[in-house]
PDB file of C-alpha atoms and ligand atoms in Angstrom:
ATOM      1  CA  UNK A  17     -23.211  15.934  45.285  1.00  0.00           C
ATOM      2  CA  UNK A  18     -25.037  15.172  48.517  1.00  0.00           C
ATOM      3  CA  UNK A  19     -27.634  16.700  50.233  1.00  0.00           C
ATOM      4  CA  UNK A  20     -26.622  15.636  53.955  1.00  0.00           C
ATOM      5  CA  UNK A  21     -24.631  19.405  55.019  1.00  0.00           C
ATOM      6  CA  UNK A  22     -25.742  20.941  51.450  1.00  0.00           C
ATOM      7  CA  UNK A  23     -26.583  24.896  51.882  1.00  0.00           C
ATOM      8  CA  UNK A  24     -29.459  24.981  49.429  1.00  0.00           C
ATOM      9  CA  UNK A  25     -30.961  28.217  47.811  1.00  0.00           C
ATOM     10  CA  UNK A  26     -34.321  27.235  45.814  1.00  0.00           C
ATOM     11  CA  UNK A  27     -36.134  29.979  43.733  1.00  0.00           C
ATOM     12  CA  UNK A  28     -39.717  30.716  44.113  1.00  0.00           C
ATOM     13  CA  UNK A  29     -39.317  28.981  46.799  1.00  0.00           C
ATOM     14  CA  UNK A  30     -42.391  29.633  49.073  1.00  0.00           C
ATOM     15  CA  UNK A  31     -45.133  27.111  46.851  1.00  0.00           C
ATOM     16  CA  UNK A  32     -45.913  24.441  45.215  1.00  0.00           C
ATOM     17  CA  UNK A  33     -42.331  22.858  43.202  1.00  0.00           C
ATOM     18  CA  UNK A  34     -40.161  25.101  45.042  1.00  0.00           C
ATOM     19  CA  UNK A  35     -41.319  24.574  48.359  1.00  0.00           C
ATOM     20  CA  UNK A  36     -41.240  20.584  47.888  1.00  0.00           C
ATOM     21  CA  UNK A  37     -37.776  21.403  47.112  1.00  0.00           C
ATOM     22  CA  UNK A  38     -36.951  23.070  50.398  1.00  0.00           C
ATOM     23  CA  UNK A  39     -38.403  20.457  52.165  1.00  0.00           C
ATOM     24  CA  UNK A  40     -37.015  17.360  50.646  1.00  0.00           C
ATOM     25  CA  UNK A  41     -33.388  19.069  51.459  1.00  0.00           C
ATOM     26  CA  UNK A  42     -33.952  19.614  54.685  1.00  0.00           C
ATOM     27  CA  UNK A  43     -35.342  15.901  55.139  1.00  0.00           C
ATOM     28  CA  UNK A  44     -32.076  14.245  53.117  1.00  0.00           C
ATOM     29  CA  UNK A  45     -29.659  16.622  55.851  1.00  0.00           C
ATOM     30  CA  UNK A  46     -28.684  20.067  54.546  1.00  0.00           C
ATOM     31  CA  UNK A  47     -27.624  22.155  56.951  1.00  0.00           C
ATOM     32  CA  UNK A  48     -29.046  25.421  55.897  1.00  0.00           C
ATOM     33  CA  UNK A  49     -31.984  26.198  53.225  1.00  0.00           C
ATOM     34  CA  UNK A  50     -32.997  29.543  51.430  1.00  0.00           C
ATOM     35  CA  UNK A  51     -36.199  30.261  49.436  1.00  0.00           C
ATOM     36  CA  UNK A  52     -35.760  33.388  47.366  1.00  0.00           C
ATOM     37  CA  UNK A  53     -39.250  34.543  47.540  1.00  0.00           C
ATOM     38  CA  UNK A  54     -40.934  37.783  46.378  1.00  0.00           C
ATOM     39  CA  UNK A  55     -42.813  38.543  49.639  1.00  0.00           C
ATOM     40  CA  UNK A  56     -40.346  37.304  52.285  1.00  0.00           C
ATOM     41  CA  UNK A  57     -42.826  38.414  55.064  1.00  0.00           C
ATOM     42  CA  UNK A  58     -45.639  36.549  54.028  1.00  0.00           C
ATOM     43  CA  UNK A  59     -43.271  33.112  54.837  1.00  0.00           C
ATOM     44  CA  UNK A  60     -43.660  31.234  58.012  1.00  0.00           C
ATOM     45  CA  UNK A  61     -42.228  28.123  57.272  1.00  0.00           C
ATOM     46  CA  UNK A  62     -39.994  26.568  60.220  1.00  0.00           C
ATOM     47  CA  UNK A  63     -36.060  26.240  59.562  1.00  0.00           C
ATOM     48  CA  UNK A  64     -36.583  27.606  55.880  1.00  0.00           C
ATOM     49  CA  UNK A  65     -35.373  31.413  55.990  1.00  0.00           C
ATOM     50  CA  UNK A  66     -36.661  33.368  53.287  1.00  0.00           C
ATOM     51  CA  UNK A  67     -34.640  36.272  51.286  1.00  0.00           C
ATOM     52  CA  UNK A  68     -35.651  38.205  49.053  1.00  0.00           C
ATOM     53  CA  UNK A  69     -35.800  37.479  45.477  1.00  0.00           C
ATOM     54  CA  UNK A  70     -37.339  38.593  41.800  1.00  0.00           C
ATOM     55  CA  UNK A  71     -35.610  37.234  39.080  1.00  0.00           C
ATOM     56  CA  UNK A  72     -36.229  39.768  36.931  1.00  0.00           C
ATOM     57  CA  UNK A  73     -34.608  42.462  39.169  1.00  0.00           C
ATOM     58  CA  UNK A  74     -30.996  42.597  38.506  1.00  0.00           C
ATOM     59  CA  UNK A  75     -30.770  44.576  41.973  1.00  0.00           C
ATOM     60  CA  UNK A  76     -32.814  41.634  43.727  1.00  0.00           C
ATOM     61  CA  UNK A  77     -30.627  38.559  42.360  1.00  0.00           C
ATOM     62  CA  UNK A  78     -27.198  41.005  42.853  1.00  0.00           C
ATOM     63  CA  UNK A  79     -28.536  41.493  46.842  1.00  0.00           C
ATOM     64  CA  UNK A  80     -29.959  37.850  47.458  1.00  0.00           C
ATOM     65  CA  UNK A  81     -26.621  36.155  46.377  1.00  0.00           C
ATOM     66  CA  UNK A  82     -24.593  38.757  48.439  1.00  0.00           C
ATOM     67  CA  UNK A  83     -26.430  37.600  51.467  1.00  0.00           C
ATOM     68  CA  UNK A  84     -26.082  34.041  50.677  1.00  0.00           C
ATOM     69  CA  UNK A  85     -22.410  33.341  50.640  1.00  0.00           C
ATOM     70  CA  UNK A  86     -22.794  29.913  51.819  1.00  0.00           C
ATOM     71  CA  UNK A  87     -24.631  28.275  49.269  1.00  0.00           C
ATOM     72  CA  UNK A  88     -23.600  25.128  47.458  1.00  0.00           C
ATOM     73  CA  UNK A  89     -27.031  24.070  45.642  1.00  0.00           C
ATOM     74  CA  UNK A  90     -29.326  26.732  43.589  1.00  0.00           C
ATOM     75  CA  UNK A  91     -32.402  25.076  42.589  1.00  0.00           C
ATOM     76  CA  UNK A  92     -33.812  27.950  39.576  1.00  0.00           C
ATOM     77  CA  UNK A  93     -37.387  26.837  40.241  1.00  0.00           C
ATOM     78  CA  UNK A  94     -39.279  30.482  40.050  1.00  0.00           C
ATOM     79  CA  UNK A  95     -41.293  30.099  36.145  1.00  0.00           C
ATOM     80  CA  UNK A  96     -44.514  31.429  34.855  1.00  0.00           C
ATOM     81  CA  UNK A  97     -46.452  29.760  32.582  1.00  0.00           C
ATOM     82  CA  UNK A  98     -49.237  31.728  29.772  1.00  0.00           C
ATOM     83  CA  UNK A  99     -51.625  30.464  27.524  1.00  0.00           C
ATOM     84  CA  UNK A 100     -51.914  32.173  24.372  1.00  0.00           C
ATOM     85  CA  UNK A 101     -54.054  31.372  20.762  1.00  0.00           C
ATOM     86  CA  UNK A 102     -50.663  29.876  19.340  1.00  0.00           C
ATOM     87  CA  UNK A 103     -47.852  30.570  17.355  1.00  0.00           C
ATOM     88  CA  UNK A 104     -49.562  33.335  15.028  1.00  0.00           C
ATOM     89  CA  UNK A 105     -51.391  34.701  18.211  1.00  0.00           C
ATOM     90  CA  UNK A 106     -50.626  38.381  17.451  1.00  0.00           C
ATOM     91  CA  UNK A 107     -50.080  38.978  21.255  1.00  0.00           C
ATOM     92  CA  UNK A 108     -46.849  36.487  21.476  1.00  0.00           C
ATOM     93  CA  UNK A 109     -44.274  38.590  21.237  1.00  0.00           C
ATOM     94  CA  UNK A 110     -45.163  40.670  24.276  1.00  0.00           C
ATOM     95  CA  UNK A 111     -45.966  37.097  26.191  1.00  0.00           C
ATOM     96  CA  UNK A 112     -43.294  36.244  25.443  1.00  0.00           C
ATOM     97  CA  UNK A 113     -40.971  38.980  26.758  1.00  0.00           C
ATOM     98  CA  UNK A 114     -42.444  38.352  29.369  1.00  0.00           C
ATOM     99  CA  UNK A 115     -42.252  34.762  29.782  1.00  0.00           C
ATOM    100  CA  UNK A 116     -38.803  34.750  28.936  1.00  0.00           C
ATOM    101  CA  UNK A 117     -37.927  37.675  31.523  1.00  0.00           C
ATOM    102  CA  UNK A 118     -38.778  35.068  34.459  1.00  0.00           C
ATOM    103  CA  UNK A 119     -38.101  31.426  32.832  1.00  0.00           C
ATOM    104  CA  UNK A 120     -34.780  32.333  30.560  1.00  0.00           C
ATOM    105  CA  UNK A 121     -33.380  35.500  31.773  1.00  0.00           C
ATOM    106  CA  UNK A 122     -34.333  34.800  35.386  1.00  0.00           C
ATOM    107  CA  UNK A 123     -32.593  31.925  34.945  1.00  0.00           C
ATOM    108  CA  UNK A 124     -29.464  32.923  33.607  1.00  0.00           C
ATOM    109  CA  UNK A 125     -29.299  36.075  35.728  1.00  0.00           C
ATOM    110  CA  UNK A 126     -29.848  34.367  39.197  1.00  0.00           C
ATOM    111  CA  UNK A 127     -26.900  31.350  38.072  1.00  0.00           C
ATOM    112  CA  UNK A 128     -24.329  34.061  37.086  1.00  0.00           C
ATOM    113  CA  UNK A 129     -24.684  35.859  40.506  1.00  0.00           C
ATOM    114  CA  UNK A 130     -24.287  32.840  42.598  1.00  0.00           C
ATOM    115  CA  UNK A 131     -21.921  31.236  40.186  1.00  0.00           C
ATOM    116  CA  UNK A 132     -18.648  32.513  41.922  1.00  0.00           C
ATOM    117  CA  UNK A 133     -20.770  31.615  45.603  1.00  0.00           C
ATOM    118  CA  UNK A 134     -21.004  28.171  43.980  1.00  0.00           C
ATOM    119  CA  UNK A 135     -17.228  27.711  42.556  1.00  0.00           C
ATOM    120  CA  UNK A 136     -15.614  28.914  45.974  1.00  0.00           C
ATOM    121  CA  UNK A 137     -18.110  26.736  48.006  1.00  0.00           C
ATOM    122  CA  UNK A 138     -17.810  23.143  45.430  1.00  0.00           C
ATOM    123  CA  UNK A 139     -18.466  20.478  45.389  1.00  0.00           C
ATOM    124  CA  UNK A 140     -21.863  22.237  44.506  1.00  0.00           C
ATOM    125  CA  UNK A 141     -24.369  21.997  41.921  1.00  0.00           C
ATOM    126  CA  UNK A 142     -27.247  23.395  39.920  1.00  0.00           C
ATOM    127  CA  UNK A 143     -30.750  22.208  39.285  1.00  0.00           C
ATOM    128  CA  UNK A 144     -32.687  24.011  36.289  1.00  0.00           C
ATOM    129  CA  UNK A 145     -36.742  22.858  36.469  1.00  0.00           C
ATOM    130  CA  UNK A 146     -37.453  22.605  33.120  1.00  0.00           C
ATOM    131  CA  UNK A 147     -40.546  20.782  31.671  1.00  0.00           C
ATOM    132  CA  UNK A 148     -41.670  17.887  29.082  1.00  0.00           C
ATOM    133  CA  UNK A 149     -42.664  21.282  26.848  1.00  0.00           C
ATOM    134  CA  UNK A 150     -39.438  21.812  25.816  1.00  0.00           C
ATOM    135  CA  UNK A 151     -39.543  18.321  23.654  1.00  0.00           C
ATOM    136  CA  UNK A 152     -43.572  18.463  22.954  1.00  0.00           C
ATOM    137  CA  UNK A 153     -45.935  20.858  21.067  1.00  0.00           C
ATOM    138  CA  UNK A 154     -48.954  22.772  22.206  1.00  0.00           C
ATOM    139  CA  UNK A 155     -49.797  25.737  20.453  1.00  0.00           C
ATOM    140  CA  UNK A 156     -51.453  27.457  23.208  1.00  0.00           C
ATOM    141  CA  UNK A 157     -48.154  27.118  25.708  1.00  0.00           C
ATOM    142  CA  UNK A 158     -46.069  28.267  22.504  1.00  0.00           C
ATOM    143  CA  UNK A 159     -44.119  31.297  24.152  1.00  0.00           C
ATOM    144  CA  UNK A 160     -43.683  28.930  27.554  1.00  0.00           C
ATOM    145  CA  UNK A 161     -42.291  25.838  25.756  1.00  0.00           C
ATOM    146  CA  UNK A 162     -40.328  28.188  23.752  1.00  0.00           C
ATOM    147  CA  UNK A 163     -38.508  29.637  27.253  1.00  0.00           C
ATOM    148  CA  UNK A 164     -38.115  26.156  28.383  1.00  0.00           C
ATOM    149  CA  UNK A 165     -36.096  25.319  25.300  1.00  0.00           C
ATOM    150  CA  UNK A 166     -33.987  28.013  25.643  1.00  0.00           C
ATOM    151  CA  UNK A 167     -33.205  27.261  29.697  1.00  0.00           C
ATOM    152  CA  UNK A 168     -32.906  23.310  28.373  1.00  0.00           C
ATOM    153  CA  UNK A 169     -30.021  25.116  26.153  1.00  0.00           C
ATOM    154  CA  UNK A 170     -28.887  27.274  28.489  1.00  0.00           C
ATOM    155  CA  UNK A 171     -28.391  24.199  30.962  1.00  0.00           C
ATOM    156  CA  UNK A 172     -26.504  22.367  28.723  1.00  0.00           C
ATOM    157  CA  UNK A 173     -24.038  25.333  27.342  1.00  0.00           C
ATOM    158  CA  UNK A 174     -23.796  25.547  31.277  1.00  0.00           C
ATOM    159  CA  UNK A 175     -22.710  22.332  32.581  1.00  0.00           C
ATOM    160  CA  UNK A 176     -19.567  22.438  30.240  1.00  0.00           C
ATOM    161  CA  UNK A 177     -18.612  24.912  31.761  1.00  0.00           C
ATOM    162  CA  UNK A 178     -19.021  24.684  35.450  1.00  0.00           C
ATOM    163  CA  UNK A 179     -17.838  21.187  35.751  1.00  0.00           C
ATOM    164  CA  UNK A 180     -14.080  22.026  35.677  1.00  0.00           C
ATOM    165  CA  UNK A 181     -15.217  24.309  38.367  1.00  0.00           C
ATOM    166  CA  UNK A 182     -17.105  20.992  40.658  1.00  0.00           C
ATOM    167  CA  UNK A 183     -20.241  22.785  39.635  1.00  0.00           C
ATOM    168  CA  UNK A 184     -22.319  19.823  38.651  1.00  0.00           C
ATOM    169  CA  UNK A 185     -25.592  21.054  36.695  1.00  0.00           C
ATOM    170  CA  UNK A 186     -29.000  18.490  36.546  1.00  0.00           C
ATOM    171  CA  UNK A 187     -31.962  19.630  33.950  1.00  0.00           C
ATOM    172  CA  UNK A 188     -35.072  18.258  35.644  1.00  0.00           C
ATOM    173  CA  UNK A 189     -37.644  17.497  33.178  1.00  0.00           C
ATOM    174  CA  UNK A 190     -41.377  16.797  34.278  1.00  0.00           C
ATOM    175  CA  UNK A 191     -45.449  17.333  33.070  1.00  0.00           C
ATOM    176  CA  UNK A 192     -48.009  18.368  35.079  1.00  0.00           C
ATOM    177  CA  UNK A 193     -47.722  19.165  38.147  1.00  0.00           C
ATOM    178  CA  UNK A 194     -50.203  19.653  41.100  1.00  0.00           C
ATOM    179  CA  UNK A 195     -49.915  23.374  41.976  1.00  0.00           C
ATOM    180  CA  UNK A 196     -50.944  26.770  41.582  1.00  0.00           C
ATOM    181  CA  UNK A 197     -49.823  26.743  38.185  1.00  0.00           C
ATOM    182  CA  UNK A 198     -51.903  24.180  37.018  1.00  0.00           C
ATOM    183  CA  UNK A 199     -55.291  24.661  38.613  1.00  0.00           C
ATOM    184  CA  UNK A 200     -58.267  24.400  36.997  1.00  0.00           C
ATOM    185  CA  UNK A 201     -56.873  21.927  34.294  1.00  0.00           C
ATOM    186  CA  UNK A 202     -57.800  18.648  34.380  1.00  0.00           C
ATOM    187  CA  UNK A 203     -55.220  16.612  33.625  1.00  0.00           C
ATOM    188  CA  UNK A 204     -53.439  13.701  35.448  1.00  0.00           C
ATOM    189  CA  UNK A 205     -50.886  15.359  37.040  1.00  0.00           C
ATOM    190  CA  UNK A 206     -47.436  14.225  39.176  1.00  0.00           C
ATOM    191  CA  UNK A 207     -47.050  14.951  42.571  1.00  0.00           C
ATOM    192  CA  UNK A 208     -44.338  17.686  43.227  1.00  0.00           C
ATOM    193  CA  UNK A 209     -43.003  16.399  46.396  1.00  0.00           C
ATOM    194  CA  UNK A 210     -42.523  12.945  44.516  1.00  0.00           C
ATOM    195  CA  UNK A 211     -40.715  14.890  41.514  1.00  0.00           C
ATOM    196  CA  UNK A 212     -38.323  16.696  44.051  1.00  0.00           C
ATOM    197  CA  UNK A 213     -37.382  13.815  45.517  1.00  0.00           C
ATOM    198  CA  UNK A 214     -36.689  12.259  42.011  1.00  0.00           C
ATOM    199  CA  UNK A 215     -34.735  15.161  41.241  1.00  0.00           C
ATOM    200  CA  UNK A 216     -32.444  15.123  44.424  1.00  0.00           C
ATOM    201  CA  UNK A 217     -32.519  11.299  44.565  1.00  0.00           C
ATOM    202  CA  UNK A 218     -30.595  11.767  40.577  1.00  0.00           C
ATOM    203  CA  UNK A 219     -28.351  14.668  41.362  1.00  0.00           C
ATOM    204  CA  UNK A 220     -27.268  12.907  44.578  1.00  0.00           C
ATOM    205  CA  UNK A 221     -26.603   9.638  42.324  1.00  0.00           C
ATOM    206  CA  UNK A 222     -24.502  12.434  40.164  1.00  0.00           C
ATOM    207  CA  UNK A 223     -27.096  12.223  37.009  1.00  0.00           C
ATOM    208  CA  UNK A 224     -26.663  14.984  34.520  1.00  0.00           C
ATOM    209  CA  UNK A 225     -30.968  15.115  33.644  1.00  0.00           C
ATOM    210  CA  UNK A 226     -33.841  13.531  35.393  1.00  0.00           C
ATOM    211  CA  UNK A 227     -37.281  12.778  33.708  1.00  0.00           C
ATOM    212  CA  UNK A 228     -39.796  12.748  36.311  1.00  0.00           C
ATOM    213  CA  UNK A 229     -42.584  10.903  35.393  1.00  0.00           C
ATOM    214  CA  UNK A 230     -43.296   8.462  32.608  1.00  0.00           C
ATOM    215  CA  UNK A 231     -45.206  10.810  30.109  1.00  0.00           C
ATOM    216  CA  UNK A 232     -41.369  12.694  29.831  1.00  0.00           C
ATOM    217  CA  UNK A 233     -39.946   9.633  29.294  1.00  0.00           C
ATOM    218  CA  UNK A 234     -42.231   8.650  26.454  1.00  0.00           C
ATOM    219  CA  UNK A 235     -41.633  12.169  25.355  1.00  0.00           C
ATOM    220  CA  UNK A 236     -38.196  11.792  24.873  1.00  0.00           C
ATOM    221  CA  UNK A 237     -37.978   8.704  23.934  1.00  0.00           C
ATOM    222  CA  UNK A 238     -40.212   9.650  20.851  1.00  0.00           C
ATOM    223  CA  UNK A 239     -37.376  12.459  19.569  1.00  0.00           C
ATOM    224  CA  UNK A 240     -35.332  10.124  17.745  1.00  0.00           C
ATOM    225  CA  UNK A 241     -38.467   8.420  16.219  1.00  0.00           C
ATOM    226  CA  UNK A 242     -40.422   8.556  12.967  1.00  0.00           C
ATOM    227  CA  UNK A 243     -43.170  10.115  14.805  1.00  0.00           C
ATOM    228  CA  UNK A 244     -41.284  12.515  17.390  1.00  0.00           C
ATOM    229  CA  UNK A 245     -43.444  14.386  19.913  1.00  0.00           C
ATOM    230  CA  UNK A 246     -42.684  17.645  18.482  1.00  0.00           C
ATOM    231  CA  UNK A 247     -44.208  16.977  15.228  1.00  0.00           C
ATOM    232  CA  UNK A 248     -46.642  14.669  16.040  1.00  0.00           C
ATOM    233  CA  UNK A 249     -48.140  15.077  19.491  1.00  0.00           C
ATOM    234  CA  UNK A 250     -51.468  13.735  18.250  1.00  0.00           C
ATOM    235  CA  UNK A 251     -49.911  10.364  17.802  1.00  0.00           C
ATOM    236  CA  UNK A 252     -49.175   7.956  20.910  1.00  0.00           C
ATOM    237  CA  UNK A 253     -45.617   8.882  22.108  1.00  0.00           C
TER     238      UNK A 253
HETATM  239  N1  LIG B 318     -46.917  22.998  37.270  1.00  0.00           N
HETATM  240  C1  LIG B 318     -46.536  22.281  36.225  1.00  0.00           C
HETATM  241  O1  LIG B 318     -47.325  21.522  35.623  1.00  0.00           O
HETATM  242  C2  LIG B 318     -45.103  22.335  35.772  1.00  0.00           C
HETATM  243  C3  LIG B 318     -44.641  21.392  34.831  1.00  0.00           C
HETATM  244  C4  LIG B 318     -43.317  21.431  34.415  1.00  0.00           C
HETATM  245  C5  LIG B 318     -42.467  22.396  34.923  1.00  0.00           C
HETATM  246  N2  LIG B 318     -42.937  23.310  35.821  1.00  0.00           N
HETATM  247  C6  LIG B 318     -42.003  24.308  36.310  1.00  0.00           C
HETATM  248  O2  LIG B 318     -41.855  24.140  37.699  1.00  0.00           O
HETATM  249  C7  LIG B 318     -41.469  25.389  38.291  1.00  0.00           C
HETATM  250  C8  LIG B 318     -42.336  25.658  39.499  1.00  0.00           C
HETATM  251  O3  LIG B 318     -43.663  25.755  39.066  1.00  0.00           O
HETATM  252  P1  LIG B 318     -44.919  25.437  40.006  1.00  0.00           P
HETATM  253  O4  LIG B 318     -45.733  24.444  39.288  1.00  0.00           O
HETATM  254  O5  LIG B 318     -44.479  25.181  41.391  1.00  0.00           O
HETATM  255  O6  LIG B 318     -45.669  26.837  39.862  1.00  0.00           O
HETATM  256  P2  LIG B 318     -46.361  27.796  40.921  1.00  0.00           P
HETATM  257  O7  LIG B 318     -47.077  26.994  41.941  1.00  0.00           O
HETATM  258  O8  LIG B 318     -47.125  28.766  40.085  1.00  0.00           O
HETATM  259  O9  LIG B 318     -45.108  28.510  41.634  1.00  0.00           O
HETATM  260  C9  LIG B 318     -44.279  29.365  40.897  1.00  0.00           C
HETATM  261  C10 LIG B 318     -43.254  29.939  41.844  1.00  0.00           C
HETATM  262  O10 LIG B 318     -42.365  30.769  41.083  1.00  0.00           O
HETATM  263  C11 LIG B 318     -42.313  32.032  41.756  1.00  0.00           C
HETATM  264  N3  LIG B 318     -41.997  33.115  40.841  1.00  0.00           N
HETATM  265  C12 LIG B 318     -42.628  33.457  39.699  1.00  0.00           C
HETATM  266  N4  LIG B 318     -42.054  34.544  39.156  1.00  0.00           N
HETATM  267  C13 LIG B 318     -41.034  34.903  39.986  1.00  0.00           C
HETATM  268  C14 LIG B 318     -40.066  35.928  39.981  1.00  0.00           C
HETATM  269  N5  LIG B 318     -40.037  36.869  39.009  1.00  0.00           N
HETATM  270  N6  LIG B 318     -39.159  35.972  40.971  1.00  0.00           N
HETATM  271  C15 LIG B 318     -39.176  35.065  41.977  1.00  0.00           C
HETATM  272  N7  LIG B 318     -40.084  34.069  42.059  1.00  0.00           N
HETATM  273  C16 LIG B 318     -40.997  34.001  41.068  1.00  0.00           C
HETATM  274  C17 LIG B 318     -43.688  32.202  42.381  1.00  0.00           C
HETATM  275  O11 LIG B 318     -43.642  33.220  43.379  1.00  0.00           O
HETATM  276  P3  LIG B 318     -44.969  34.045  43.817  1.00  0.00           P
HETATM  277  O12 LIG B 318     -45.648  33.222  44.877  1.00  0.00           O
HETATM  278  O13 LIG B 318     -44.422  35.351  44.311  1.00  0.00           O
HETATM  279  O14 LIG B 318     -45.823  34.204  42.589  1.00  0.00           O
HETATM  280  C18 LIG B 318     -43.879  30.799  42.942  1.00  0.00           C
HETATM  281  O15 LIG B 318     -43.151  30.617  44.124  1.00  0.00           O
HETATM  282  C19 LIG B 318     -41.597  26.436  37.181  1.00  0.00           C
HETATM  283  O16 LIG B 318     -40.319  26.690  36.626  1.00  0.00           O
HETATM  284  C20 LIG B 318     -42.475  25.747  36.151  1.00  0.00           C
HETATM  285  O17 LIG B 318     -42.299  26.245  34.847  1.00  0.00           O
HETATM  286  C21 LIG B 318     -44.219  23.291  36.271  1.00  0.00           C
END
């Protein structure tokens, strides 16, 4: 689909991924753009409007796609990320709920409310922000990585089924990113307004998945390998 008239409604919309989001569809045309944001009156960000949105709220998603009628692109940005000791870490279970309430459930909540909005408005699509996690292991970001491999499935369960609808749906798959989420850890990390231009440059060349920097692209090109990234992610990928 293309940007250039697109009515775009981007999750967690009011930092870091999200925001780059916003800004790279205004700047490729669309004609209107939404960030579902938890604190609507703490944004100030010109011709952005910002509704209010928790993904985890039932009530919030229900209201937020009511208002936004108009929409033809839904970019389910808003994630969380923990650390925890691991898979054994006795705490997981509860990280994970919630981890899961805002990366999976959010996810699938927020696309089944705007999913009629999307079929009556097509040609439309959906972007899910995943993350190179969902193909490579780290202990400590085991309940995170798990919730990105269940969105990755959701995505693709998804686009099956929307396309007969001229819902197209793009996974976006990327590693570290500079924002909020990844202060503090020093890492070499991508650039997010770079990665949402990737990601709208793809969908708008009518790509099913992007991989957004070269580390994801190792990543996956290591799966089908004798030493895949999600057994050995010691080894070079
Ligand atoms: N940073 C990375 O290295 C990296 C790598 C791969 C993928 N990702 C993914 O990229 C996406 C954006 O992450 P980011 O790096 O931009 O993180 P961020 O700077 O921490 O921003 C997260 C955004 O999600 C919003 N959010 C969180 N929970 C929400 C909820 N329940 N309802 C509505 N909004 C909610 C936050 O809103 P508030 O301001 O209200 O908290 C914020 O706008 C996430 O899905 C993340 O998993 C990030």
């Amino acid at each position: 689909m293309h940007l250039n008239g697109a009515v775009v409604f981007v999750t967690g919309g009011n930092r870091g991924l999200g925001l780059a989001f916003a800004k790279e569809a205004l700047k490729r045309g669309a004609s209107k753009v939404y960030v579902g944001v938890r604190q609507p009156k703490n944004f100030n960000v010109e011709n952005i409007q910002a509704v209010e949105l928790d993904v985890t709220d039932p009530e919030s998603v229900q209201r937020a796609a009511a208002a936004c009628g108009d929409v033809n692109l839904l970019v389910n940005n808003a994630g969380i990320a923990l650390l925890s000791d691991g898979a054994l870490d006795p705490g997981l279970i509860d990280q994970s709920e919630r981890i899961f309430a805002t990366n999976y459930y959010g996810v699938v909540r927020t696309t089944q409310a705007f999913a009629d909005t999307l079929g009556k408005n097509a040609p439309s699509a959906i972007v899910n922000v995943l993350s190179d996690a969902t193909w490579v292991s780290a202990p400590m970001l085991a309940a995170y990585a798990a919730s990105k491999h269940a969105a990755w499935s959701f995505t693709n369960s998804l686009r099956l089924q929307t396309k007969p609808r001229g819902i197209e749906v793009l996974g976006l798959h990327v590693g570290f990113l500079d924002t909020d989420m990844t202060a503090g850890v020093d890492v070499p990390k991508s650039d997010p307004n770079d990665v949402a231009a990737a990601a709208l440059s793809a969908l708008e060349q009518g790509s099913y998945e992007v991989l957004a920097d070269a580390g994801t692209e190792k990543i996956k090109a290591s799966l089908s390998s004798d030493s895949p990234a999600y057994i050995h992610p010691d080894l070079p990928f």
